[in-house]
Amino acid sequence: MRKLDALLELFQEAEPAERLELLLDFAERLPPLPPEYVPLRDAGLGMVHECQSPVFFLPEVQDGRVRIYADVPREAPTPRAFTAMLVEAFDGERPKPCWRRPKICSTGWASRRCWACSACGD
């Protein structure tokens, strides 16, 4: 979970104004969806229906490693950034450590103290 810990630390140490810049930076980091996954996305498989923006998120285990295939429109930079962070944190990891993620705070974000916003006191 070193990659996730590094992401959490990055946001925890950033000033509130810097967090927006970090989010926009992560939005640009989301790798393109491989062409073989486009038909799955277009068929509605792997869609995160709870999100207002169309978010395609499909984790798989290949050769003993988690692989995450995701797609979020550029017009939705916030969900695109959070999706890119999940990809960066978990893609390539072994499956078992991915189950040991941090607790989720009352706003829905993982942290020891909510790092994405200041809305919670967790």
Short mmCIF file of N, CA and C in Angstrom, two decimals:
data_model
loop_
_atom_site.label_atom_id
_atom_site.label_comp_id
_atom_site.label_asym_id
_atom_site.label_seq_id
_atom_site.Cartn_x
_atom_site.Cartn_y
_atom_site.Cartn_z
N MET A 1 0.82 -1.19 0.00
CA MET A 1 0.00 0.00 0.00
C MET A 1 0.87 1.26 0.00
N ARG A 2 2.11 1.11 -0.35
CA ARG A 2 3.00 2.27 -0.34
C ARG A 2 2.54 3.36 -1.30
N LYS A 3 2.01 2.97 -2.46
CA LYS A 3 1.56 3.99 -3.42
C LYS A 3 0.38 4.78 -2.86
N LEU A 4 -0.55 4.10 -2.22
CA LEU A 4 -1.70 4.78 -1.62
C LEU A 4 -1.24 5.69 -0.49
N ASP A 5 -0.34 5.19 0.35
CA ASP A 5 0.18 6.01 1.44
C ASP A 5 0.86 7.27 0.91
N ALA A 6 1.60 7.13 -0.18
CA ALA A 6 2.28 8.29 -0.78
C ALA A 6 1.25 9.31 -1.29
N LEU A 7 0.17 8.83 -1.89
CA LEU A 7 -0.88 9.75 -2.36
C LEU A 7 -1.54 10.46 -1.19
N LEU A 8 -1.86 9.71 -0.15
CA LEU A 8 -2.48 10.32 1.03
C LEU A 8 -1.57 11.38 1.63
N GLU A 9 -0.30 11.07 1.74
CA GLU A 9 0.66 12.03 2.30
C GLU A 9 0.77 13.28 1.44
N LEU A 10 0.78 13.08 0.11
CA LEU A 10 0.86 14.21 -0.80
C LEU A 10 -0.28 15.20 -0.55
N PHE A 11 -1.49 14.69 -0.42
CA PHE A 11 -2.64 15.56 -0.20
C PHE A 11 -2.70 16.10 1.22
N GLN A 12 -2.28 15.31 2.18
CA GLN A 12 -2.29 15.79 3.57
C GLN A 12 -1.31 16.93 3.77
N GLU A 13 -0.19 16.90 3.08
CA GLU A 13 0.82 17.94 3.24
C GLU A 13 0.55 19.18 2.39
N ALA A 14 -0.33 19.05 1.42
CA ALA A 14 -0.62 20.18 0.53
C ALA A 14 -1.54 21.19 1.20
N GLU A 15 -1.33 22.44 0.86
CA GLU A 15 -2.23 23.50 1.31
C GLU A 15 -3.56 23.33 0.56
N PRO A 16 -4.66 23.81 1.13
CA PRO A 16 -5.96 23.65 0.46
C PRO A 16 -5.96 24.12 -0.99
N ALA A 17 -5.34 25.24 -1.29
CA ALA A 17 -5.31 25.74 -2.67
C ALA A 17 -4.51 24.82 -3.58
N GLU A 18 -3.48 24.20 -3.04
CA GLU A 18 -2.66 23.28 -3.84
C GLU A 18 -3.40 21.99 -4.17
N ARG A 19 -4.36 21.62 -3.33
CA ARG A 19 -5.10 20.37 -3.56
C ARG A 19 -5.86 20.41 -4.88
N LEU A 20 -6.42 21.56 -5.21
CA LEU A 20 -7.13 21.69 -6.49
C LEU A 20 -6.16 21.48 -7.65
N GLU A 21 -4.99 22.07 -7.56
CA GLU A 21 -3.97 21.88 -8.61
C GLU A 21 -3.56 20.41 -8.71
N LEU A 22 -3.41 19.76 -7.57
CA LEU A 22 -3.07 18.33 -7.57
C LEU A 22 -4.17 17.52 -8.24
N LEU A 23 -5.42 17.85 -7.93
CA LEU A 23 -6.53 17.12 -8.56
C LEU A 23 -6.51 17.29 -10.07
N LEU A 24 -6.29 18.52 -10.53
CA LEU A 24 -6.24 18.75 -11.97
C LEU A 24 -5.07 18.01 -12.62
N ASP A 25 -3.96 17.94 -11.91
CA ASP A 25 -2.80 17.18 -12.40
C ASP A 25 -3.15 15.70 -12.52
N PHE A 26 -3.81 15.15 -11.51
CA PHE A 26 -4.18 13.74 -11.58
C PHE A 26 -5.20 13.48 -12.69
N ALA A 27 -6.08 14.44 -12.94
CA ALA A 27 -7.06 14.27 -14.02
C ALA A 27 -6.36 14.04 -15.36
N GLU A 28 -5.20 14.66 -15.54
CA GLU A 28 -4.44 14.49 -16.78
C GLU A 28 -3.66 13.18 -16.82
N ARG A 29 -3.50 12.53 -15.68
CA ARG A 29 -2.69 11.30 -15.60
C ARG A 29 -3.45 10.03 -15.93
N LEU A 30 -4.78 10.09 -16.00
CA LEU A 30 -5.54 8.87 -16.26
C LEU A 30 -5.14 8.31 -17.62
N PRO A 31 -4.62 7.07 -17.63
CA PRO A 31 -4.20 6.51 -18.92
C PRO A 31 -5.40 6.26 -19.84
N PRO A 32 -5.18 6.28 -21.14
CA PRO A 32 -6.30 6.01 -22.05
C PRO A 32 -6.81 4.59 -21.89
N LEU A 33 -8.08 4.41 -22.13
CA LEU A 33 -8.70 3.09 -22.06
C LEU A 33 -8.22 2.26 -23.24
N PRO A 34 -7.68 1.05 -22.97
CA PRO A 34 -7.27 0.20 -24.10
C PRO A 34 -8.46 -0.09 -25.01
N PRO A 35 -8.24 -0.13 -26.32
CA PRO A 35 -9.34 -0.30 -27.26
C PRO A 35 -10.21 -1.53 -27.02
N GLU A 36 -9.62 -2.60 -26.49
CA GLU A 36 -10.42 -3.82 -26.27
C GLU A 36 -11.44 -3.66 -25.15
N TYR A 37 -11.33 -2.60 -24.34
CA TYR A 37 -12.29 -2.36 -23.26
C TYR A 37 -13.37 -1.36 -23.64
N VAL A 38 -13.22 -0.69 -24.76
CA VAL A 38 -14.22 0.28 -25.21
C VAL A 38 -15.59 -0.36 -25.41
N PRO A 39 -15.70 -1.56 -26.02
CA PRO A 39 -17.03 -2.16 -26.16
C PRO A 39 -17.70 -2.46 -24.82
N LEU A 40 -16.92 -2.83 -23.80
CA LEU A 40 -17.50 -3.07 -22.48
C LEU A 40 -18.05 -1.77 -21.90
N ARG A 41 -17.27 -0.71 -22.02
CA ARG A 41 -17.72 0.60 -21.53
C ARG A 41 -18.98 1.04 -22.27
N ASP A 42 -18.96 0.89 -23.59
CA ASP A 42 -20.10 1.33 -24.39
C ASP A 42 -21.35 0.50 -24.14
N ALA A 43 -21.17 -0.75 -23.67
CA ALA A 43 -22.30 -1.61 -23.34
C ALA A 43 -22.83 -1.33 -21.92
N GLY A 44 -22.15 -0.45 -21.18
CA GLY A 44 -22.59 -0.10 -19.84
C GLY A 44 -22.03 -0.98 -18.75
N LEU A 45 -21.12 -1.88 -19.10
CA LEU A 45 -20.50 -2.73 -18.08
C LEU A 45 -19.40 -1.94 -17.38
N GLY A 46 -19.24 -2.17 -16.08
CA GLY A 46 -18.19 -1.50 -15.33
C GLY A 46 -18.45 -0.03 -15.06
N MET A 47 -19.69 0.41 -15.25
CA MET A 47 -20.01 1.81 -15.01
C MET A 47 -20.32 2.03 -13.53
N VAL A 48 -19.89 3.16 -13.00
CA VAL A 48 -20.18 3.55 -11.62
C VAL A 48 -21.46 4.37 -11.69
N HIS A 49 -22.57 3.72 -11.42
CA HIS A 49 -23.87 4.36 -11.61
C HIS A 49 -24.18 5.43 -10.56
N GLU A 50 -23.48 5.39 -9.43
CA GLU A 50 -23.71 6.38 -8.38
C GLU A 50 -23.12 7.74 -8.74
N CYS A 51 -22.26 7.79 -9.71
CA CYS A 51 -21.61 9.03 -10.10
C CYS A 51 -22.45 9.74 -11.16
N GLN A 52 -22.54 11.07 -11.07
CA GLN A 52 -23.29 11.82 -12.07
C GLN A 52 -22.58 11.83 -13.42
N SER A 53 -21.27 11.75 -13.40
CA SER A 53 -20.49 11.69 -14.64
C SER A 53 -20.33 10.23 -15.05
N PRO A 54 -20.22 9.96 -16.34
CA PRO A 54 -20.00 8.57 -16.75
C PRO A 54 -18.59 8.10 -16.37
N VAL A 55 -18.52 7.19 -15.41
CA VAL A 55 -17.24 6.65 -14.95
C VAL A 55 -17.23 5.15 -15.23
N PHE A 56 -16.27 4.73 -16.04
CA PHE A 56 -16.05 3.31 -16.32
C PHE A 56 -14.87 2.87 -15.45
N PHE A 57 -15.07 1.82 -14.65
CA PHE A 57 -14.03 1.35 -13.73
C PHE A 57 -14.11 -0.17 -13.68
N LEU A 58 -13.11 -0.82 -14.22
CA LEU A 58 -13.13 -2.27 -14.29
C LEU A 58 -11.81 -2.85 -13.76
N PRO A 59 -11.82 -3.34 -12.51
CA PRO A 59 -10.62 -4.01 -12.00
C PRO A 59 -10.64 -5.48 -12.39
N GLU A 60 -9.48 -6.00 -12.67
CA GLU A 60 -9.31 -7.42 -12.99
C GLU A 60 -8.03 -7.90 -12.32
N VAL A 61 -7.92 -9.21 -12.19
CA VAL A 61 -6.66 -9.79 -11.73
C VAL A 61 -6.07 -10.53 -12.92
N GLN A 62 -4.86 -10.14 -13.29
CA GLN A 62 -4.15 -10.76 -14.41
C GLN A 62 -2.75 -11.10 -13.93
N ASP A 63 -2.38 -12.36 -14.11
CA ASP A 63 -1.05 -12.82 -13.70
C ASP A 63 -0.73 -12.47 -12.26
N GLY A 64 -1.73 -12.59 -11.38
CA GLY A 64 -1.52 -12.35 -9.96
C GLY A 64 -1.43 -10.90 -9.55
N ARG A 65 -1.77 -10.00 -10.44
CA ARG A 65 -1.71 -8.55 -10.15
C ARG A 65 -3.06 -7.91 -10.50
N VAL A 66 -3.41 -6.89 -9.73
CA VAL A 66 -4.62 -6.13 -10.03
C VAL A 66 -4.33 -5.23 -11.21
N ARG A 67 -5.23 -5.25 -12.16
CA ARG A 67 -5.17 -4.32 -13.31
C ARG A 67 -6.47 -3.54 -13.28
N ILE A 68 -6.37 -2.24 -13.43
CA ILE A 68 -7.56 -1.39 -13.41
C ILE A 68 -7.65 -0.65 -14.74
N TYR A 69 -8.79 -0.83 -15.38
CA TYR A 69 -9.07 -0.14 -16.63
C TYR A 69 -10.18 0.85 -16.36
N ALA A 70 -9.95 2.10 -16.69
CA ALA A 70 -10.90 3.14 -16.33
C ALA A 70 -10.98 4.19 -17.43
N ASP A 71 -12.13 4.86 -17.46
CA ASP A 71 -12.33 5.94 -18.40
C ASP A 71 -13.32 6.92 -17.81
N VAL A 72 -12.98 8.18 -17.84
CA VAL A 72 -13.83 9.27 -17.36
C VAL A 72 -13.63 10.42 -18.33
N PRO A 73 -14.70 11.06 -18.78
CA PRO A 73 -14.55 12.17 -19.73
C PRO A 73 -13.69 13.30 -19.15
N ARG A 74 -12.94 13.96 -20.01
CA ARG A 74 -12.12 15.09 -19.59
C ARG A 74 -12.98 16.24 -19.06
N GLU A 75 -14.24 16.27 -19.45
CA GLU A 75 -15.15 17.32 -18.99
C GLU A 75 -15.55 17.13 -17.53
N ALA A 76 -15.13 16.04 -16.92
CA ALA A 76 -15.42 15.75 -15.51
C ALA A 76 -14.10 15.59 -14.76
N PRO A 77 -13.37 16.70 -14.54
CA PRO A 77 -12.02 16.57 -13.99
C PRO A 77 -11.94 16.01 -12.58
N THR A 78 -12.93 16.28 -11.73
CA THR A 78 -12.84 15.77 -10.36
C THR A 78 -12.99 14.26 -10.31
N PRO A 79 -14.06 13.67 -10.87
CA PRO A 79 -14.11 12.20 -10.85
C PRO A 79 -12.98 11.57 -11.66
N ARG A 80 -12.54 12.25 -12.70
CA ARG A 80 -11.41 11.74 -13.48
C ARG A 80 -10.14 11.69 -12.63
N ALA A 81 -9.93 12.73 -11.81
CA ALA A 81 -8.75 12.77 -10.94
C ALA A 81 -8.81 11.69 -9.88
N PHE A 82 -9.96 11.54 -9.22
CA PHE A 82 -10.07 10.51 -8.19
C PHE A 82 -9.93 9.11 -8.79
N THR A 83 -10.44 8.91 -9.98
CA THR A 83 -10.27 7.63 -10.66
C THR A 83 -8.80 7.39 -10.98
N ALA A 84 -8.12 8.42 -11.45
CA ALA A 84 -6.69 8.29 -11.76
C ALA A 84 -5.89 7.96 -10.50
N MET A 85 -6.29 8.53 -9.36
CA MET A 85 -5.59 8.22 -8.11
C MET A 85 -5.80 6.76 -7.71
N LEU A 86 -7.01 6.25 -7.89
CA LEU A 86 -7.26 4.84 -7.60
C LEU A 86 -6.43 3.94 -8.51
N VAL A 87 -6.36 4.30 -9.78
CA VAL A 87 -5.55 3.53 -10.71
C VAL A 87 -4.09 3.57 -10.29
N GLU A 88 -3.60 4.75 -9.97
CA GLU A 88 -2.20 4.88 -9.57
C GLU A 88 -1.91 4.12 -8.29
N ALA A 89 -2.84 4.13 -7.35
CA ALA A 89 -2.62 3.47 -6.05
C ALA A 89 -2.69 1.96 -6.13
N PHE A 90 -3.59 1.41 -6.96
CA PHE A 90 -3.85 -0.03 -6.90
C PHE A 90 -3.44 -0.82 -8.13
N ASP A 91 -3.30 -0.19 -9.28
CA ASP A 91 -2.94 -0.94 -10.49
C ASP A 91 -1.54 -1.54 -10.32
N GLY A 92 -1.44 -2.83 -10.59
CA GLY A 92 -0.16 -3.52 -10.48
C GLY A 92 0.10 -4.14 -9.11
N GLU A 93 -0.76 -3.85 -8.14
CA GLU A 93 -0.58 -4.41 -6.81
C GLU A 93 -1.09 -5.86 -6.78
N ARG A 94 -0.66 -6.59 -5.79
CA ARG A 94 -1.22 -7.93 -5.55
C ARG A 94 -2.62 -7.75 -4.98
N PRO A 95 -3.53 -8.69 -5.26
CA PRO A 95 -4.92 -8.51 -4.82
C PRO A 95 -5.12 -8.37 -3.31
N LYS A 96 -4.46 -9.18 -2.52
CA LYS A 96 -4.74 -9.17 -1.08
C LYS A 96 -4.48 -7.81 -0.43
N PRO A 97 -3.34 -7.15 -0.67
CA PRO A 97 -3.14 -5.83 -0.04
C PRO A 97 -4.18 -4.79 -0.45
N CYS A 98 -4.80 -4.96 -1.60
CA CYS A 98 -5.81 -3.99 -2.04
C CYS A 98 -7.04 -4.03 -1.14
N TRP A 99 -7.25 -5.13 -0.43
CA TRP A 99 -8.40 -5.20 0.47
C TRP A 99 -8.14 -4.44 1.76
N ARG A 100 -6.88 -4.17 2.07
CA ARG A 100 -6.53 -3.48 3.30
C ARG A 100 -6.35 -1.99 3.05
N ARG A 101 -7.41 -1.31 2.71
CA ARG A 101 -7.36 0.11 2.44
C ARG A 101 -7.67 0.86 3.73
N PRO A 102 -7.39 2.16 3.77
CA PRO A 102 -7.69 2.94 4.98
C PRO A 102 -9.19 3.02 5.24
N LYS A 103 -9.54 3.38 6.46
CA LYS A 103 -10.96 3.55 6.77
C LYS A 103 -11.52 4.71 5.95
N ILE A 104 -12.81 4.68 5.74
CA ILE A 104 -13.47 5.72 4.95
C ILE A 104 -14.10 6.73 5.92
N CYS A 105 -13.82 8.00 5.70
CA CYS A 105 -14.37 9.03 6.58
C CYS A 105 -15.82 9.31 6.21
N SER A 106 -16.45 10.15 6.97
CA SER A 106 -17.88 10.41 6.78
C SER A 106 -18.22 11.04 5.44
N THR A 107 -17.25 11.66 4.76
CA THR A 107 -17.53 12.22 3.45
C THR A 107 -17.29 11.21 2.34
N GLY A 108 -16.79 10.01 2.71
CA GLY A 108 -16.57 8.99 1.71
C GLY A 108 -15.14 8.87 1.25
N TRP A 109 -14.24 9.71 1.79
CA TRP A 109 -12.84 9.63 1.35
C TRP A 109 -11.99 8.92 2.37
N ALA A 110 -11.00 8.21 1.87
CA ALA A 110 -10.13 7.40 2.71
C ALA A 110 -9.04 8.26 3.33
N SER A 111 -8.80 8.04 4.60
CA SER A 111 -7.72 8.78 5.24
C SER A 111 -7.68 8.54 6.73
N ARG A 112 -6.60 8.95 7.34
CA ARG A 112 -6.54 9.00 8.79
C ARG A 112 -7.27 10.29 9.20
N ARG A 113 -7.12 11.32 8.44
CA ARG A 113 -7.89 12.56 8.54
C ARG A 113 -8.25 12.89 7.09
N CYS A 114 -9.46 13.28 6.85
CA CYS A 114 -9.91 13.49 5.48
C CYS A 114 -8.97 14.45 4.74
N TRP A 115 -8.37 13.99 3.67
CA TRP A 115 -7.37 14.78 2.95
C TRP A 115 -7.92 15.48 1.73
N ALA A 116 -9.08 15.07 1.27
CA ALA A 116 -9.62 15.66 0.04
C ALA A 116 -10.38 16.95 0.32
N CYS A 117 -10.85 17.09 1.54
CA CYS A 117 -11.62 18.29 1.86
C CYS A 117 -11.49 18.53 3.36
N SER A 118 -12.18 19.50 3.84
CA SER A 118 -12.16 19.75 5.27
C SER A 118 -13.58 19.63 5.84
N ALA A 119 -14.43 18.84 5.19
CA ALA A 119 -15.82 18.75 5.57
C ALA A 119 -16.06 17.82 6.75
N CYS A 120 -15.09 16.98 7.07
CA CYS A 120 -15.34 16.03 8.14
C CYS A 120 -14.35 16.23 9.27
N GLY A 121 -14.69 15.72 10.40
CA GLY A 121 -13.81 15.80 11.56
C GLY A 121 -13.15 14.46 11.84
N ASP A 122 -13.27 13.51 10.93
CA ASP A 122 -12.67 12.18 11.14
C ASP A 122 -11.17 12.25 11.13
#
